[in-house]
Coordinates of C-alpha atoms and ligand atoms in Angstrom, one line a residue:
X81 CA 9.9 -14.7 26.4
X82 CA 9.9 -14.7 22.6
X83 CA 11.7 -11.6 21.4
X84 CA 10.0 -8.6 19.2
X85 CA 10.2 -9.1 15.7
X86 CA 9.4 -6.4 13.3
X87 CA 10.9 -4.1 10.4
X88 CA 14.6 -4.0 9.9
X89 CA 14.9 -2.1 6.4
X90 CA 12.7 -0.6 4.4
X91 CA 13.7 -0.2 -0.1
X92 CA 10.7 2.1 -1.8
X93 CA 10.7 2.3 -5.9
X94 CA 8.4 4.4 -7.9
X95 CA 8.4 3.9 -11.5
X96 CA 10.2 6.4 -14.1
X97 CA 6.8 8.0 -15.5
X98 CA 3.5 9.8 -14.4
X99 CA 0.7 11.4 -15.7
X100 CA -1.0 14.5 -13.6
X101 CA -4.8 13.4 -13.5
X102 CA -5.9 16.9 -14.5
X103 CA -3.9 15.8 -17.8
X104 CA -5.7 12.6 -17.9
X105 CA -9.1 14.7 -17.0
X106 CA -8.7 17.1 -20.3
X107 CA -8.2 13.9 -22.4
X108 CA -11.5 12.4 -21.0
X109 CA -13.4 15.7 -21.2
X110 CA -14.1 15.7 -17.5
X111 CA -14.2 18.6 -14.9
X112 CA -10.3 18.1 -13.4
X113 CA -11.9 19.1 -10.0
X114 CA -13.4 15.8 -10.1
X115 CA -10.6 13.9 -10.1
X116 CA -8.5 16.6 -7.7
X117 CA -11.2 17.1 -5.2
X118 CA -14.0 15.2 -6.0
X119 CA -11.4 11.9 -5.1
X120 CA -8.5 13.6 -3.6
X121 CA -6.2 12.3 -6.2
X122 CA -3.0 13.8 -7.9
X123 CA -0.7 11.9 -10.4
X124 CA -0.8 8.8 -11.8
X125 CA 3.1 6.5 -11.7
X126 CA 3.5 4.8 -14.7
X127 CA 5.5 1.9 -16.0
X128 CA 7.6 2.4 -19.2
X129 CA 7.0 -0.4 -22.0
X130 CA 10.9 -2.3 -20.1
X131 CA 9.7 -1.8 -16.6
X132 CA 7.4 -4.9 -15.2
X133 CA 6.4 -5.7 -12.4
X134 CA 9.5 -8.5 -11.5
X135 CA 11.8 -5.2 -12.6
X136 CA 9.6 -2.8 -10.0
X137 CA 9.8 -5.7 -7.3
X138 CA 13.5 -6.1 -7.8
X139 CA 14.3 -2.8 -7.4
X140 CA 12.4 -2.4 -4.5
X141 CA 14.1 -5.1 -2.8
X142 CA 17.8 -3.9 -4.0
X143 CA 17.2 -1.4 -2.6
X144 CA 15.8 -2.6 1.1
X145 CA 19.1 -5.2 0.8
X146 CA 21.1 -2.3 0.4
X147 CA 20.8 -0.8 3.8
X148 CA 20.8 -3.9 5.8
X149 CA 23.8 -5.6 7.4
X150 CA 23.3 -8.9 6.5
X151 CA 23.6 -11.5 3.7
X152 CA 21.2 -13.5 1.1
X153 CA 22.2 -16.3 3.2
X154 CA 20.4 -14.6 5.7
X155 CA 17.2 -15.2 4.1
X156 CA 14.8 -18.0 4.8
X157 CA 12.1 -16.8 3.3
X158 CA 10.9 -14.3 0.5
X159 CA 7.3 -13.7 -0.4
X160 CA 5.9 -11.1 -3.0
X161 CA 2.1 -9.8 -2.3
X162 CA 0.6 -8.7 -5.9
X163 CA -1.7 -8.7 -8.1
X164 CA 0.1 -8.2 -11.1
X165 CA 1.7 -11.8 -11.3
X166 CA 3.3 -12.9 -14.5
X167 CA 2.1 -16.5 -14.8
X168 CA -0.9 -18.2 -13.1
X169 CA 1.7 -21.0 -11.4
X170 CA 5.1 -19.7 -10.9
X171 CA 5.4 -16.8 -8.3
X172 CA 6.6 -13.4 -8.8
X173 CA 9.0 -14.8 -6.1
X174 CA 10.8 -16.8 -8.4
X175 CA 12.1 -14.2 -10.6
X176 CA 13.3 -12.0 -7.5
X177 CA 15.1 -15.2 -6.2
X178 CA 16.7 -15.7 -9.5
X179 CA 18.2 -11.9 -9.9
X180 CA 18.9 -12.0 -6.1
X181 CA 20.7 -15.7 -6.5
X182 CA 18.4 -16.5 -3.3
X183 CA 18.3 -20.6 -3.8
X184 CA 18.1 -23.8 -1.1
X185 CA 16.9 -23.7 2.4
X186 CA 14.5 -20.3 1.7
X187 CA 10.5 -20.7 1.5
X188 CA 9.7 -18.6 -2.1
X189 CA 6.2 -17.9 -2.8
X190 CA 3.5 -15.0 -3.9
X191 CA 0.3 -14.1 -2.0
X192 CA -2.6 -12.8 -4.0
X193 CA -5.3 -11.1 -2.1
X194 CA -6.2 -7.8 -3.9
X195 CA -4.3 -4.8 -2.3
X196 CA -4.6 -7.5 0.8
X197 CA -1.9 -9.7 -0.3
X198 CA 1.1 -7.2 0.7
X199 CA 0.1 -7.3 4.5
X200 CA -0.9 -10.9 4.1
X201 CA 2.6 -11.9 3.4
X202 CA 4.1 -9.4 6.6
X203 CA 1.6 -10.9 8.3
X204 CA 3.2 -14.3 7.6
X205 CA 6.7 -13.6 7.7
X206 CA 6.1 -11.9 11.4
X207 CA 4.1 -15.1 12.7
X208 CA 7.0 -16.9 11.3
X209 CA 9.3 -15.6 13.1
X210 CA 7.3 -15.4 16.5
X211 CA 6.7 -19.0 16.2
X212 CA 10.7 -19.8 16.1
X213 CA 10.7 -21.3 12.2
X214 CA 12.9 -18.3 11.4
X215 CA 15.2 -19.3 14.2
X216 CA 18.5 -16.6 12.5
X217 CA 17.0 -16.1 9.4
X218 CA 15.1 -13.0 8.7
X219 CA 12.0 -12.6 5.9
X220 CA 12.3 -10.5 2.6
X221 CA 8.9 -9.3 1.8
X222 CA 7.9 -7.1 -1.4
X223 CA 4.2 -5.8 -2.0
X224 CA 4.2 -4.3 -5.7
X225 CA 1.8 -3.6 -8.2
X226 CA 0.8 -1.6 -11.3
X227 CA -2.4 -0.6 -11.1
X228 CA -4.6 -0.1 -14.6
X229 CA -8.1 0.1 -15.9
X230 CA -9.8 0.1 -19.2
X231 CA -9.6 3.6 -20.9
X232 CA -12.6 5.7 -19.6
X233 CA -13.5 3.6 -17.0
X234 CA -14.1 5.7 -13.7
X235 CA -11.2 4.3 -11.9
X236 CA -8.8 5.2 -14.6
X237 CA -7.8 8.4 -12.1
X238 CA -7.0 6.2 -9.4
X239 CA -4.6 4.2 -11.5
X240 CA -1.0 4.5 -10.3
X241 CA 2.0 1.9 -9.6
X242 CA 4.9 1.2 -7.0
X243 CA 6.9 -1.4 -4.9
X244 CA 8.0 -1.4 -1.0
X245 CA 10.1 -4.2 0.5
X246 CA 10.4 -5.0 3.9
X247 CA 13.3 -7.3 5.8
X248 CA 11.2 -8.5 8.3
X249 CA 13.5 -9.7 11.7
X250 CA 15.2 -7.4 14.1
X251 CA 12.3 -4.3 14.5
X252 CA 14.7 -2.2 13.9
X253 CA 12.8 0.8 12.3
X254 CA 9.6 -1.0 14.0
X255 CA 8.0 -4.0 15.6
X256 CA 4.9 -4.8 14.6
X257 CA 3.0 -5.9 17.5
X258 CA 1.6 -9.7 17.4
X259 CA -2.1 -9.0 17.7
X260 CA -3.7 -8.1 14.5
X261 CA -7.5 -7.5 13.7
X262 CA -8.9 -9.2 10.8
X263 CA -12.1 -9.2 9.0
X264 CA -13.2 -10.8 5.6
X265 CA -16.1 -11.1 4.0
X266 CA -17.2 -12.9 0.5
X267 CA -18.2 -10.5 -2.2
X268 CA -17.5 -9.2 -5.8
X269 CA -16.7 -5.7 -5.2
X270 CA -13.9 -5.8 -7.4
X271 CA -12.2 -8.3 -9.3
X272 CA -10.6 -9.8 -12.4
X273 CA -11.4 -12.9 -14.1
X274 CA -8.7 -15.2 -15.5
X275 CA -7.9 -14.0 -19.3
X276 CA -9.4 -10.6 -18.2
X277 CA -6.9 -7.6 -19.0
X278 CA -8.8 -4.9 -16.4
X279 CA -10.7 -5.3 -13.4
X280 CA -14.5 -5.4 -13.1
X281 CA -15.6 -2.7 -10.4
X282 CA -18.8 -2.5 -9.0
X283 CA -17.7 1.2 -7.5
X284 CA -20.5 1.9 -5.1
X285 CA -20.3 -1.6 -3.1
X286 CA -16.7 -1.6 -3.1
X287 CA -16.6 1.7 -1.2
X288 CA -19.2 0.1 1.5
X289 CA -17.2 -2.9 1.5
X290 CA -14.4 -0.8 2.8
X291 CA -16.0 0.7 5.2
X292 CA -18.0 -1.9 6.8
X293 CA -14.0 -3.4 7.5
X294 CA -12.5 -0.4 8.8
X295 CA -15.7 0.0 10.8
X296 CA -15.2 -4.0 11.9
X297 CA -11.2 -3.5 12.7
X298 CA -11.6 -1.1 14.5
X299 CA -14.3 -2.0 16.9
X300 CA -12.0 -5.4 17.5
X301 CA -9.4 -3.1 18.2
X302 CA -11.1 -0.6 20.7
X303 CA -13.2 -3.9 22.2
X304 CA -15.4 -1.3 23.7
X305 CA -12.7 1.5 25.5
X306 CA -13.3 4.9 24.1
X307 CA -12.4 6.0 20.6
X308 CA -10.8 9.2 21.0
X309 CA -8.6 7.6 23.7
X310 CA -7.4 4.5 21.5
X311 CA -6.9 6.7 18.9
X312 CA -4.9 9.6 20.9
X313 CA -2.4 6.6 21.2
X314 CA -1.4 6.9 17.7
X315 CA 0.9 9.2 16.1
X316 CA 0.0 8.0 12.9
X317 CA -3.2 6.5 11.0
X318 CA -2.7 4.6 7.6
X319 CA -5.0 3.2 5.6
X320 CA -5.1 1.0 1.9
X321 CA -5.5 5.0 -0.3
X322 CA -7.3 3.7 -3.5
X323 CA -7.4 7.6 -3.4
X324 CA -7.6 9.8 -0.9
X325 CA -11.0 10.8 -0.2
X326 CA -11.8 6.8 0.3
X327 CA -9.7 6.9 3.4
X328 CA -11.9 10.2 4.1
X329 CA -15.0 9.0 3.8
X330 CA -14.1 6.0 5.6
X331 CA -12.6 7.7 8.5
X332 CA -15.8 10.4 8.6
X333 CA -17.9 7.0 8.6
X334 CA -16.3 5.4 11.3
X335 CA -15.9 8.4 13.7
X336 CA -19.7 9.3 12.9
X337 CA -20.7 6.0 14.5
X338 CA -19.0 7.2 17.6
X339 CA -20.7 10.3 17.7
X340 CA -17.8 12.6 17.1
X341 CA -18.5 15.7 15.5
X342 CA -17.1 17.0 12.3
X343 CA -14.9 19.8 13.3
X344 CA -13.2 17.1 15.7
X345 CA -12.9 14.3 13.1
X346 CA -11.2 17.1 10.6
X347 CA -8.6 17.7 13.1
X348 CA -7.4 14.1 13.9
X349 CA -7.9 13.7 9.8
X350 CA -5.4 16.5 9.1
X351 CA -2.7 15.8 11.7
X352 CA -3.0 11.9 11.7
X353 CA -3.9 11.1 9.0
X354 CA -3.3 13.0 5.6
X355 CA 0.3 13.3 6.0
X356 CA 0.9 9.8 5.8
X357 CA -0.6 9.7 2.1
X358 CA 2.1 12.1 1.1
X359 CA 3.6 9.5 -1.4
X360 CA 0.1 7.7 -2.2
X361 CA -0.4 10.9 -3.8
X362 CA 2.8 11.2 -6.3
X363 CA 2.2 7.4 -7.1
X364 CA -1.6 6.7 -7.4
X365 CA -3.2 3.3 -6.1
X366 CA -0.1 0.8 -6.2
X367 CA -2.5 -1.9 -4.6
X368 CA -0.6 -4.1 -2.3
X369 CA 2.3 -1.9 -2.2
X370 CA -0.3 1.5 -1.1
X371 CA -0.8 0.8 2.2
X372 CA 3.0 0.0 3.0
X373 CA 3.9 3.0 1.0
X374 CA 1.8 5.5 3.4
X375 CA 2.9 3.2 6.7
X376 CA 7.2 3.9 5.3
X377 CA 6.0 7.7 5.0
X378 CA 4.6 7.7 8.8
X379 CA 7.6 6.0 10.1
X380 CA 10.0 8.4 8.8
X381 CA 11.5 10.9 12.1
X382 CA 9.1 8.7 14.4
X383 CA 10.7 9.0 17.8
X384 CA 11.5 4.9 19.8
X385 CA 8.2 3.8 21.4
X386 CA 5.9 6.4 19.2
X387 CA 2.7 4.3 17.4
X388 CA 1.2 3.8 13.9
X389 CA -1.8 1.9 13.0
X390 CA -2.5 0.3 9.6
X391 CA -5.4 -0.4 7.8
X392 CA -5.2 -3.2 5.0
X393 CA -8.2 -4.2 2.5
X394 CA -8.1 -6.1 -0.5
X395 CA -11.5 -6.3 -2.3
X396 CA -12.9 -9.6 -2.5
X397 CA -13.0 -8.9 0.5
X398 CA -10.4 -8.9 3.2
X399 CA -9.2 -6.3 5.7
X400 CA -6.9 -6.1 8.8
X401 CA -5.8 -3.6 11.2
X402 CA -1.8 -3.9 12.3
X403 CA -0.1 -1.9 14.8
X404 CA 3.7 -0.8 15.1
X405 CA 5.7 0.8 17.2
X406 CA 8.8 2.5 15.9
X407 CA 12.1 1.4 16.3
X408 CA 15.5 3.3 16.8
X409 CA 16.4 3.6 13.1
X410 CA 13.1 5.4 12.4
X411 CA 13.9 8.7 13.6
X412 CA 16.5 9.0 10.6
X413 CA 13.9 7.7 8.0
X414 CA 17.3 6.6 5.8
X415 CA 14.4 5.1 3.1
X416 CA 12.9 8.5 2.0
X417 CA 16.3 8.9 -0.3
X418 CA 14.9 6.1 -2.5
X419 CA 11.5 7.3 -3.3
X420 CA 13.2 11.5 -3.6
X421 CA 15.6 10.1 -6.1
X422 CA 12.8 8.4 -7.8
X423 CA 10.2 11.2 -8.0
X424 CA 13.3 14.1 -8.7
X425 CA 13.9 11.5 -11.8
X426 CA 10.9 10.6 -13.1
X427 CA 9.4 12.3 -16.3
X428 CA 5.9 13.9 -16.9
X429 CA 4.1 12.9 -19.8
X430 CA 1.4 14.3 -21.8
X431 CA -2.2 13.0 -22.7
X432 CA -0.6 11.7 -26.3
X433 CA 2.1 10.2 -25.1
X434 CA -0.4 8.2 -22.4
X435 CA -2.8 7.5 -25.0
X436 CA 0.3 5.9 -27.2
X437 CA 1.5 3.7 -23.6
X438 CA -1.7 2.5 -23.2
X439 CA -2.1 1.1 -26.8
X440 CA 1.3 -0.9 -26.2
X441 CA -0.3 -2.7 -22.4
Ligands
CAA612 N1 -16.1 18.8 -8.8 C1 -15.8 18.3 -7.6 N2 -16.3 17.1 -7.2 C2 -16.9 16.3 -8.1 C3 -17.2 16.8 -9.4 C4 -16.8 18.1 -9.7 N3 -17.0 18.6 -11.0 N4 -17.9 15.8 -10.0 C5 -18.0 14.8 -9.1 N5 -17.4 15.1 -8.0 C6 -17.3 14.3 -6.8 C7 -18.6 13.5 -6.4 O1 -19.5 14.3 -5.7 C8 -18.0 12.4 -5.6 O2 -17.8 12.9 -4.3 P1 -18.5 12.2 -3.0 O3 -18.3 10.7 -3.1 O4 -17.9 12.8 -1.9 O5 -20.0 12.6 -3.2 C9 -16.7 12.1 -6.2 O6 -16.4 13.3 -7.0 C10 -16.6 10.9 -7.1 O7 -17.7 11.0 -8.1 P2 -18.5 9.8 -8.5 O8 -19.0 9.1 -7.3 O9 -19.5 10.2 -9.6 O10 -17.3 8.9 -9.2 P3 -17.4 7.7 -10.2 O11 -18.6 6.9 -10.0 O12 -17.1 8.2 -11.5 O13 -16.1 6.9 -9.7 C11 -15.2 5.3 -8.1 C12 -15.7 6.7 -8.3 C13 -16.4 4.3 -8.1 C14 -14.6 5.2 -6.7 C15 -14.2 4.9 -9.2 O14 -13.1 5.8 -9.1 C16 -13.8 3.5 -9.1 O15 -14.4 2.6 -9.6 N6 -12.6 3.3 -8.5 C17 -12.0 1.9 -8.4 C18 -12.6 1.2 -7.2 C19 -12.0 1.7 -5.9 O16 -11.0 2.3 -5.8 N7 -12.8 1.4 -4.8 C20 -12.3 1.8 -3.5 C21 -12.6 0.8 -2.5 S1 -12.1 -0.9 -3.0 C22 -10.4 -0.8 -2.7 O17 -9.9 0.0 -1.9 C23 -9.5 -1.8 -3.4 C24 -8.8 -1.1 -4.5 O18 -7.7 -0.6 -4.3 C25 -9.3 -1.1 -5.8

């Protein structure tokens, strides 16, 4: 019998900056209530003009090497989900092997799939390992991104930035079980041409697309059993936060088709659900890295056996609905120092002082 494979550390990194979107609201002229309430979001993370993305990654990954008990030799293969690449051929990869000194017998590569591409690469590393090409080694995985769109566009609140790496082996904080449920489906919801700076959005189709997966993965996953009952299995829901209400809406959406009532929906909602975005909400969207960040939030004090479920979806589109069961080092949650250093560190700044950083991107 093959053995369970899984997450064996976790390293979070937030960058130093962020701007409160009520601040960003007053520099557009726009109700702030919008923003807060109307999508459920809260600050923005923001890059400094010497932090990229391969600096945001690194650290990430540092930091997930850190508190794990084995070497780079360890390593057999490193993969970086993002879509905030530095060059159209060489991966992101490359320039974390080259700080880590990661060389030789180690398959180095970056997945792009939207905010898809973070899960895409876990994905990999854990069917990897199940089908023996690991054999001792163990996977270094790291979903970052920073996350920007042209000034005044409508998804300028939902900007934001951050990187989570993940050692996938030994589940020691959790196994993430072999059967996944995918869904995909050709369309431009949103997207970025080559030479294009920010992303074209068509908002309305991309919130439908969204739904129509969660929808999808979840009917593969319940395979006809009741709902409530599937769901009751879970300590924890996450889902890809764009911003909050999307995971909202989507949750309202799916539980509506079921016939649940509203009052019943709010409740799994609030204790499932909305915890887990506790750092989606100091960071923004960090695309590839948003899902993982609300999944490392769940995790944290999670008793051995107790279950999460995770919800990818990268426009373009492509979805997929993991599950996990936690591990022994979950319960202490050791990766929550990295991201409460980070956000005790970082600095607020002020509409000016944005308006100045986004004429230097
Ligand atoms: N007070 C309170 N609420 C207000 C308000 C006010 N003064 N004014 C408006 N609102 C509410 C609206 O009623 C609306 O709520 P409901 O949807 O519940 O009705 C909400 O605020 C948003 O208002 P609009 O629909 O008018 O917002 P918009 O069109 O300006 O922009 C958006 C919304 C299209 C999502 C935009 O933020 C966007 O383009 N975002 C980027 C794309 C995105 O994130 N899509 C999500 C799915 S795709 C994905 O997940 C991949 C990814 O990461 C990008």
């Amino acid at each position: 019998m093959k053995s369970a494979v899984g997450i064996s550390s976790i390293g979070v990194h937030v960058p130093e900056m962020y701007i409160s979107v009520e601040e960003l609201a007053r520099l557009r002229q726009v109700d702030p209530a919008k923003y807060v309430t109307g999508l459920g979001c809260n600050k923005i993370a923001l890059c400094s003009s010497k932090d990229d993305i391969a600096e945001l990654a690194l650290e990430a990954a540092k930091r997930a090497l850190s508190r794990w008990d084995g070497n780079i030799s360890d390593i057999g293969l490193l993969a970086v989900g993002t879509e905030s690449g530095l060059d159209m051929s060489r991966p992101l990869s490359a320039w974390i092997a080259e700080k880590l000194n990661l060389q030789g017998n180690v398959r180095s590569y970056e997945v792009k799939h939207a905010c898809y591409g973070g899960t895409l690469a876990t994905r990999q590393a854990v069917e990897w390992k199940l089908a023996g090409m690991g054999k001792n080694k163990v996977a270094l995985i790291i979903a970052a991104d920073i996350s920007l769109y042209a000034e005044g566009d409508p998804g300028e609140p939902t900007e934001g930035a951050g990187a989570i790496a993940l050692i996938i082996g030994e589940p020691r904080i959790a196994q993430i079980d072999p059967m996944s449920f995918p869904y995909s489906k050709p369309v431009f919801d949103f997207w970025r041409p080559i030479g294009q700076q920010f992303p074209s959005v068509q908002g309305g189709l991309s919130l439908e697309c969204y739904i129509e997966a969660v929808k999808s993965c979840f009917a593969d996953l319940t395979a006809g059993r009741n709902l409530e009952q599937v769901l009751n299995q879970f300590n924890a829901m996450c889902f890809h936060t764009p911003f909050a209400k999307m995971v909202k809406k989507a949750f309202f959406a799916l539980c509506h088709e079921h016939g649940w009532d509203d009052a019943l929906i709010e409740k799994i909602y609030q204790q499932k659900i909305d915890p887990t975005m506790e750092w989606n909400r100091e960071t923004g969207n960090s695309y590839t890295a948003s899902l993982w960040m609300a999944v490392a939030r769940a995790l944290c004090g999670l008793a051995i056996g107790e279950r999460v479920a995770a919800f990818s979806y990268g426009s373009g589109c492509g979805a997929e609905l993991l599950t996990l069961q936690a591990g022994p080092d979950a319960l202490q949650g050791a990766w929550r120092e990295d991201i409460l250093r980070d956000l005790a560190s970082r600095r607020e700044i002020n509409a000016e002082d944005y308006k100045k950083l986004r004429a230097r991107v």
